[in-house]
PDB file of C-alpha atoms and ligand atoms in Angstrom:
ATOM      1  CA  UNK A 972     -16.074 -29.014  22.887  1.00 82.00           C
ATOM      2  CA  UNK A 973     -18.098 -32.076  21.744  1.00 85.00           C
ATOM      3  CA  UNK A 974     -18.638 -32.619  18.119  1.00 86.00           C
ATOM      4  CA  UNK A 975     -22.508 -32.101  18.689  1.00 90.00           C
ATOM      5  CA  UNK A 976     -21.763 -28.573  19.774  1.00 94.00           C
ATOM      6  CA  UNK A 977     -20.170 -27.973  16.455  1.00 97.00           C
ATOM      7  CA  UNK A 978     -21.905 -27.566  12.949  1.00 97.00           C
ATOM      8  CA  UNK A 979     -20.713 -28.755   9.701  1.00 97.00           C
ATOM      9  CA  UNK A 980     -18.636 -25.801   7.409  1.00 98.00           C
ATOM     10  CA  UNK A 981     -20.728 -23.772   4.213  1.00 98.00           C
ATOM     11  CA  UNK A 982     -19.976 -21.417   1.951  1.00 98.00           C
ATOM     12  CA  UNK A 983     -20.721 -17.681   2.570  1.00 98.00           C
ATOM     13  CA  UNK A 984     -20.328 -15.735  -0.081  1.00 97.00           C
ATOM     14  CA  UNK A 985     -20.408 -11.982   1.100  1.00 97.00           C
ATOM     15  CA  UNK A 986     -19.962  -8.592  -0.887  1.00 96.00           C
ATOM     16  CA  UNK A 987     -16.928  -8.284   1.105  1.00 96.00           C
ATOM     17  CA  UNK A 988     -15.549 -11.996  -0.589  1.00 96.00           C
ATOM     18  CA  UNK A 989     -15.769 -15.569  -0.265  1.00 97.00           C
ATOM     19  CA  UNK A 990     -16.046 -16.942   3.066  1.00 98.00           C
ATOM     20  CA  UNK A 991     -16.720 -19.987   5.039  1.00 98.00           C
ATOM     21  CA  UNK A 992     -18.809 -20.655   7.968  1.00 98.00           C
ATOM     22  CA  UNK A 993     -19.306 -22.704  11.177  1.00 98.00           C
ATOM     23  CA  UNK A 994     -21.075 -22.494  14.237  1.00 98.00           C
ATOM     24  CA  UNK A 995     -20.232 -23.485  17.943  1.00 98.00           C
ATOM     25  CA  UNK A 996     -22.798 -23.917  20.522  1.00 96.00           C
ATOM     26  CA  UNK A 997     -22.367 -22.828  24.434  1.00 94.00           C
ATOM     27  CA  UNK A 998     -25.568 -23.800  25.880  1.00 91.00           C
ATOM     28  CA  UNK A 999     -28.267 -21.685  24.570  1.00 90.00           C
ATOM     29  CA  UNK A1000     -25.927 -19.188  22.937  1.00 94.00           C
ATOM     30  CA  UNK A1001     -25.120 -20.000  18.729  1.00 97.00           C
ATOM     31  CA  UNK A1002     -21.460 -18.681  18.009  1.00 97.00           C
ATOM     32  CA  UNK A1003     -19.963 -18.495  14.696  1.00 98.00           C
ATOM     33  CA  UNK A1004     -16.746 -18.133  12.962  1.00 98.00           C
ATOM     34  CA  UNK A1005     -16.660 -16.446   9.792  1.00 98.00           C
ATOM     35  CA  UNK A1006     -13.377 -17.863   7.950  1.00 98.00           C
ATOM     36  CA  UNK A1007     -11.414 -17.665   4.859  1.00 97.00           C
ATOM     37  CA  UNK A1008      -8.255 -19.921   4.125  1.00 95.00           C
ATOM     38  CA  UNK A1009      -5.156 -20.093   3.892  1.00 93.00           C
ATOM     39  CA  UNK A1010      -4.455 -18.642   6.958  1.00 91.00           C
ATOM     40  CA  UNK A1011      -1.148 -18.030   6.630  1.00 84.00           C
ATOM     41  CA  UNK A1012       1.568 -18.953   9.622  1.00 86.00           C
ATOM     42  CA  UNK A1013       0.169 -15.761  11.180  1.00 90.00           C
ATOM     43  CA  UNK A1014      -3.708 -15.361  10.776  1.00 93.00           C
ATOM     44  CA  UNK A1015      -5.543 -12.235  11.574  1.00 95.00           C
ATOM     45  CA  UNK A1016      -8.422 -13.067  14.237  1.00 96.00           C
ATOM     46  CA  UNK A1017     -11.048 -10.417  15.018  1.00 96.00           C
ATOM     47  CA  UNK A1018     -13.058 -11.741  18.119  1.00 95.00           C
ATOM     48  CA  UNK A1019     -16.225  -9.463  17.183  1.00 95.00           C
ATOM     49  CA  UNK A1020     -19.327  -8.918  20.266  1.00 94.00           C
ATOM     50  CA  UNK A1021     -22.540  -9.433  18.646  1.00 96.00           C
ATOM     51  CA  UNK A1022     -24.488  -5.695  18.614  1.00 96.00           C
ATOM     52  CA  UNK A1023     -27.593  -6.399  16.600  1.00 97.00           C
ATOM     53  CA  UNK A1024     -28.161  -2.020  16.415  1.00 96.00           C
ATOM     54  CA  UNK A1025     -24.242  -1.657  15.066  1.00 96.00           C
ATOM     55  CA  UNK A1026     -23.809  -4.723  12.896  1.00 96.00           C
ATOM     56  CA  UNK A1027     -27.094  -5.037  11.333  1.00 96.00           C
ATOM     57  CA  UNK A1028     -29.195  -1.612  11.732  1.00 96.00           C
ATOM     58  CA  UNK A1029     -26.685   0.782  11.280  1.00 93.00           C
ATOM     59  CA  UNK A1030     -26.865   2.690  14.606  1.00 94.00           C
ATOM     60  CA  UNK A1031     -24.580   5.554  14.988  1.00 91.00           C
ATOM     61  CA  UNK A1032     -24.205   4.876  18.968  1.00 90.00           C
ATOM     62  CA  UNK A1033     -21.163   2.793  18.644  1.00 89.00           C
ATOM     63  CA  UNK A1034     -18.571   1.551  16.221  1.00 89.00           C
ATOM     64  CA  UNK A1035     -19.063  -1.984  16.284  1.00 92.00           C
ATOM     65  CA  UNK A1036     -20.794  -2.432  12.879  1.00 94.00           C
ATOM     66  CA  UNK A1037     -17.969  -0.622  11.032  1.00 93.00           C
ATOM     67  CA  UNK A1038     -15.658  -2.256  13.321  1.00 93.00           C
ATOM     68  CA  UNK A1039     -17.063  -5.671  11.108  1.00 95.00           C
ATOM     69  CA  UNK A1040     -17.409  -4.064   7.835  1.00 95.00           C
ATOM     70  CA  UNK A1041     -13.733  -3.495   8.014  1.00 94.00           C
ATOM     71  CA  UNK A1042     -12.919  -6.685   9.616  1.00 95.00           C
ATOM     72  CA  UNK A1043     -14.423  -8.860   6.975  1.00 96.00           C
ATOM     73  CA  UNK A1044     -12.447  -6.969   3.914  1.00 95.00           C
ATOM     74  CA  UNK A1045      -9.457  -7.105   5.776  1.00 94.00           C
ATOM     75  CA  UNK A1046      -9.937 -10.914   6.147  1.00 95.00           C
ATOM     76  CA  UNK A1047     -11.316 -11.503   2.764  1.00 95.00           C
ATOM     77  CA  UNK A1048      -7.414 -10.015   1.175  1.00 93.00           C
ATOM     78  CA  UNK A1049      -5.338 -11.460   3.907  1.00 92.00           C
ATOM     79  CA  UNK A1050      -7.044 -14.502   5.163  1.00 94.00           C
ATOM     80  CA  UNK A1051      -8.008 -14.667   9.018  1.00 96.00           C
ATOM     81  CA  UNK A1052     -10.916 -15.652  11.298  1.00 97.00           C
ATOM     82  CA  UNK A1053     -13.730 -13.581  12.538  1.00 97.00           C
ATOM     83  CA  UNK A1054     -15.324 -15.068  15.810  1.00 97.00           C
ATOM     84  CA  UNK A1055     -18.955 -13.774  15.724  1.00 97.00           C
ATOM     85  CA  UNK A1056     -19.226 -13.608  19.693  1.00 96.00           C
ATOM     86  CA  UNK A1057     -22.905 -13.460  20.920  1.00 96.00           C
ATOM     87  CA  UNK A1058     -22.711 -11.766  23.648  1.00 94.00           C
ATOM     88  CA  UNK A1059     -25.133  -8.812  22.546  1.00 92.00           C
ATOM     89  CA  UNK A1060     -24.542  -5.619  24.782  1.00 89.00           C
ATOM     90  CA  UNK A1061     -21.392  -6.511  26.180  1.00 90.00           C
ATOM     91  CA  UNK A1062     -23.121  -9.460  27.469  1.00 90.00           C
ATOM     92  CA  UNK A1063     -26.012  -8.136  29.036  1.00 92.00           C
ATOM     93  CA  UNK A1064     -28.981  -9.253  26.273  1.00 93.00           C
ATOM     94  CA  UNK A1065     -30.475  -7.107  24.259  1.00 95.00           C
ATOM     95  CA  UNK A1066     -33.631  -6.466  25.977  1.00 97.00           C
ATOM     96  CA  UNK A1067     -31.054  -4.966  29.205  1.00 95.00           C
ATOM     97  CA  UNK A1068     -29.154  -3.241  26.343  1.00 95.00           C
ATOM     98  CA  UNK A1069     -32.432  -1.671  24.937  1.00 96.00           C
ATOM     99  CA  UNK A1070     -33.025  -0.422  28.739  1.00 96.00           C
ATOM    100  CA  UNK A1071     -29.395   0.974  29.060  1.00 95.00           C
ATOM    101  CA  UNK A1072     -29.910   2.687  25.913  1.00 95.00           C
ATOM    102  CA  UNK A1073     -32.793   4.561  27.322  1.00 96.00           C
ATOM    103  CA  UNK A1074     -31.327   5.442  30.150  1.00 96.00           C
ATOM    104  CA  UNK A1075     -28.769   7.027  28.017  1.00 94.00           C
ATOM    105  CA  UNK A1076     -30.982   9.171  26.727  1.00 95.00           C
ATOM    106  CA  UNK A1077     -31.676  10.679  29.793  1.00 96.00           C
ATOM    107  CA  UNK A1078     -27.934  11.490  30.219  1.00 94.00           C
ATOM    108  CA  UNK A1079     -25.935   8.666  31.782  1.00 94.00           C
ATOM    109  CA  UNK A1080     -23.111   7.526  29.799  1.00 92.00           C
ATOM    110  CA  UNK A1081     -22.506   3.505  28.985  1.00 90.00           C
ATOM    111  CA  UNK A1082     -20.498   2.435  32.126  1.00 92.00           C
ATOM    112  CA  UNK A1083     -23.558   4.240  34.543  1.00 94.00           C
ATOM    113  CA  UNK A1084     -26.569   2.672  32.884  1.00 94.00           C
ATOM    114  CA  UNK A1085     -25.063  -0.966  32.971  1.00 93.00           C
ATOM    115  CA  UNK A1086     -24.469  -0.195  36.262  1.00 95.00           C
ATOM    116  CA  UNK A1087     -28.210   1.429  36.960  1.00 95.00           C
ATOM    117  CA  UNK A1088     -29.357  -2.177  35.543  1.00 95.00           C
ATOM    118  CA  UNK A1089     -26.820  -3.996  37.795  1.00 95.00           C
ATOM    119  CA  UNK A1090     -24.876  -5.138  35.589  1.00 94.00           C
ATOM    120  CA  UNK A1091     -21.243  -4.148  35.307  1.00 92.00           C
ATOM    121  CA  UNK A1092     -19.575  -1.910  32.743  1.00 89.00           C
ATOM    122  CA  UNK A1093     -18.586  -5.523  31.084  1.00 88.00           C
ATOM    123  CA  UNK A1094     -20.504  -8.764  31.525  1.00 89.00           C
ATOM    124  CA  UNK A1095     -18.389 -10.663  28.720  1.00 88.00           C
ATOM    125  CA  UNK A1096     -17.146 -14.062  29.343  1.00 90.00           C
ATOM    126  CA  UNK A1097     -14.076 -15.752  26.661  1.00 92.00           C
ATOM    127  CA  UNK A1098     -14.113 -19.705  26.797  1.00 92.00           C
ATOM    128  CA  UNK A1099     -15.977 -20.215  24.052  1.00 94.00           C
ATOM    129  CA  UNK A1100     -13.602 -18.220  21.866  1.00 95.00           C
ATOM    130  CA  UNK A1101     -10.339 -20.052  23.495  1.00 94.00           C
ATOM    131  CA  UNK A1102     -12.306 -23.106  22.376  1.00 95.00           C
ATOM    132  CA  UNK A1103     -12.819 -22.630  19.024  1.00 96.00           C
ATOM    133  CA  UNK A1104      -9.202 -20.973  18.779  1.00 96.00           C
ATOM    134  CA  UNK A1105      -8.398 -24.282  19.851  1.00 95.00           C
ATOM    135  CA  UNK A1106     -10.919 -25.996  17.226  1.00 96.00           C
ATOM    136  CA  UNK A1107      -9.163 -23.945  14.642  1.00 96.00           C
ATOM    137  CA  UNK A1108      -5.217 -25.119  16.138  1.00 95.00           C
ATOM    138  CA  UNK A1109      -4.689 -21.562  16.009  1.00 94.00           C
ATOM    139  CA  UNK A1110      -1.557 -21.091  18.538  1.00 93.00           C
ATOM    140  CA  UNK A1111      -0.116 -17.533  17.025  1.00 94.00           C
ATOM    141  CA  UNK A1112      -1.675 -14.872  15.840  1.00 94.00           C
ATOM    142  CA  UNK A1113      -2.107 -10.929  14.728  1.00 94.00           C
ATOM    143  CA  UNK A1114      -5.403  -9.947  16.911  1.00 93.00           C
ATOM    144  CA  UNK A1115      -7.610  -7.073  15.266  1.00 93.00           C
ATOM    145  CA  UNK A1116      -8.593  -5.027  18.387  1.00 90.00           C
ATOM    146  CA  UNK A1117      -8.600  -1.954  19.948  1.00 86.00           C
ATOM    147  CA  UNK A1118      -9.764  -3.257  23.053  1.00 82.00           C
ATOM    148  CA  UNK A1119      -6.465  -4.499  25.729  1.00 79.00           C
ATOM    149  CA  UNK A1120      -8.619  -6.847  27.773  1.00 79.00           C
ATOM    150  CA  UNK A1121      -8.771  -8.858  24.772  1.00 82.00           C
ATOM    151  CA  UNK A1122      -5.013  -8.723  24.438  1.00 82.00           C
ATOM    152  CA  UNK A1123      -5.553 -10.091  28.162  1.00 83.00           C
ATOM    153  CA  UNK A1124      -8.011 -12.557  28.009  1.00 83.00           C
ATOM    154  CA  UNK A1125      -6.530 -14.275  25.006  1.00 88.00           C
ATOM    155  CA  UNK A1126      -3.139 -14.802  27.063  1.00 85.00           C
ATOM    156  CA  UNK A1127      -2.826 -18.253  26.432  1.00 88.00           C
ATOM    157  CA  UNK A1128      -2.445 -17.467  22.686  1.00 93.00           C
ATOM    158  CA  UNK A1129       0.786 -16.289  21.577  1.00 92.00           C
ATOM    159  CA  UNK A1130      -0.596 -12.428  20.177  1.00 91.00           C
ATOM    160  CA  UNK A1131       2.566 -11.248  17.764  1.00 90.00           C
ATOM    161  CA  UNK A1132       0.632  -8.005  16.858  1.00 88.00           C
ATOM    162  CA  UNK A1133      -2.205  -6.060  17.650  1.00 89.00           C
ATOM    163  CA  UNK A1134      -3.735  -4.785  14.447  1.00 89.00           C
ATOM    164  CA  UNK A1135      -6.276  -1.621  15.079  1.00 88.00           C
ATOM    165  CA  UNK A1136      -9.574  -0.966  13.730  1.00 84.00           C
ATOM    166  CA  UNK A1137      -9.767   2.863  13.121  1.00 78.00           C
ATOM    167  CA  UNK A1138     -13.234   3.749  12.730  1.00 72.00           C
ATOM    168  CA  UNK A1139     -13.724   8.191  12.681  1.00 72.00           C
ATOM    169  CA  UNK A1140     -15.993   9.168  15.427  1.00 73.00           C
ATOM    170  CA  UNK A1141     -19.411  10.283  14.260  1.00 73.00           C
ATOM    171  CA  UNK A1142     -21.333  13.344  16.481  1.00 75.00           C
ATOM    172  CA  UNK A1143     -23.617  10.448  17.647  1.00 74.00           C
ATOM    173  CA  UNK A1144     -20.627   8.111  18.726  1.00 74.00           C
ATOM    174  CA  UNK A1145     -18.230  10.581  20.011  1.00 78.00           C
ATOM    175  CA  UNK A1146     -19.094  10.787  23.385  1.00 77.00           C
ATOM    176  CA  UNK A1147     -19.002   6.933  23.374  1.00 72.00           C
ATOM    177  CA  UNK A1148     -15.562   6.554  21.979  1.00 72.00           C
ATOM    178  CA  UNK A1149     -14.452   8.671  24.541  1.00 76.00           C
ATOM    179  CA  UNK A1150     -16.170   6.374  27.457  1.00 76.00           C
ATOM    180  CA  UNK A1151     -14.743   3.563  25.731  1.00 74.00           C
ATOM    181  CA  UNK A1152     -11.256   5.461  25.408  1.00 74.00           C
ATOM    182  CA  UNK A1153     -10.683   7.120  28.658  1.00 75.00           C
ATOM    183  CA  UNK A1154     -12.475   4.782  31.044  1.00 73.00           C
ATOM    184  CA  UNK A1155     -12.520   1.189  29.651  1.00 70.00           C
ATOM    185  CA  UNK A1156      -8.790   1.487  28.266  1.00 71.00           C
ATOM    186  CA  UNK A1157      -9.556   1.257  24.585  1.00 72.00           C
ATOM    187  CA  UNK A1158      -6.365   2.032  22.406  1.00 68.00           C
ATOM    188  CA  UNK A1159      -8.427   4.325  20.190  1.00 61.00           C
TER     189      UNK A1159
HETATM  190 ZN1   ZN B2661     -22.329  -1.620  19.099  1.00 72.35          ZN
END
């Protein structure tokens, strides 16, 4: 990663704590880790998948926002690194993600409207977040996930624990939870 592709660090003071900030750029995509020091020898690292409707409206459809909430006070006691991954909609944009979520309402679940779209159930790519691993000399660490492919696609990283997020299903996100449980593998 060339130093243009990486901002300067600020201050972020959050009602969660104090943190500090830095963004990464992969082409037209603006990444950013959300940090707070010391890490430790072991720091906790939450690779989080930007969902504008979860993180920042509240939407009841998925998990993702309390998924963060939870993230960032766990980080702000113990230290640790949030990677702010924008990859909205599992990759797929939010406009497509918008689309899919219609086509939910009309009774497919979230695997058969990606597909409808043609997209697959996961568009996600990881490189930018083995870079700024990397960036960060992060070699070890305690992942905060309930999702095995990141366990996978972080291989080169030695994981020494996977620490869950347990969010309790709403009415709304149930049927969700239970795409993401029983067909995409999530350890929920
Ligand atoms: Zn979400």
């Amino acid at each position: 990663m060339d130093s243009k592709s990486i901002s300067s660090v600020a201050n972020l003071p959050t009602k969660y704590g104090d943190f500090k900030i830095q963004s990464f750029k992969e082409g037209n995509k603006e990444h950013l880790a959300i940090f707070k020091e010391p890490f430790g020898e072991l720091p906790l690292v939450r690779v989080h998948s930007e969902c504008l409707t979860g993180d920042v409206l509240g939407s009841l459809k998925c998990d993702c926002g309390e998924q963060l909430q939870k993230a960032l006070e766990l980080i702000a006691k113990e230290g640790g690194l949030i990677i702010y991954h924008r990859q909205e909609g599992r990759n797929i944009g939010l406009f497509n993600k918008v689309n899919a979520y219609a086509l939910q309402d009309k009774g497919l679940d979230t695997i058969e409207a990606n597909h409808q779209l043609g997209f697959n159930a996961d568009e996600r790519t990881y490189d930018v977040v083995v870079d700024i691993l990397n960036h960060f000399g992060i070699k070890k660490l305690k992942l905060l996930t309930n999702n095995p492919k990141k366990l996978e696609v972080l291989e080169g990283f030695e994981i020494v624990e996977r620490v869950p997020l347990v969010i309790e299903a709403n009415e709304k996100n149930r049927d969700y939870l239970k795409v993401k449980k029983e067909q995409m593998g999530h350890l929920l």
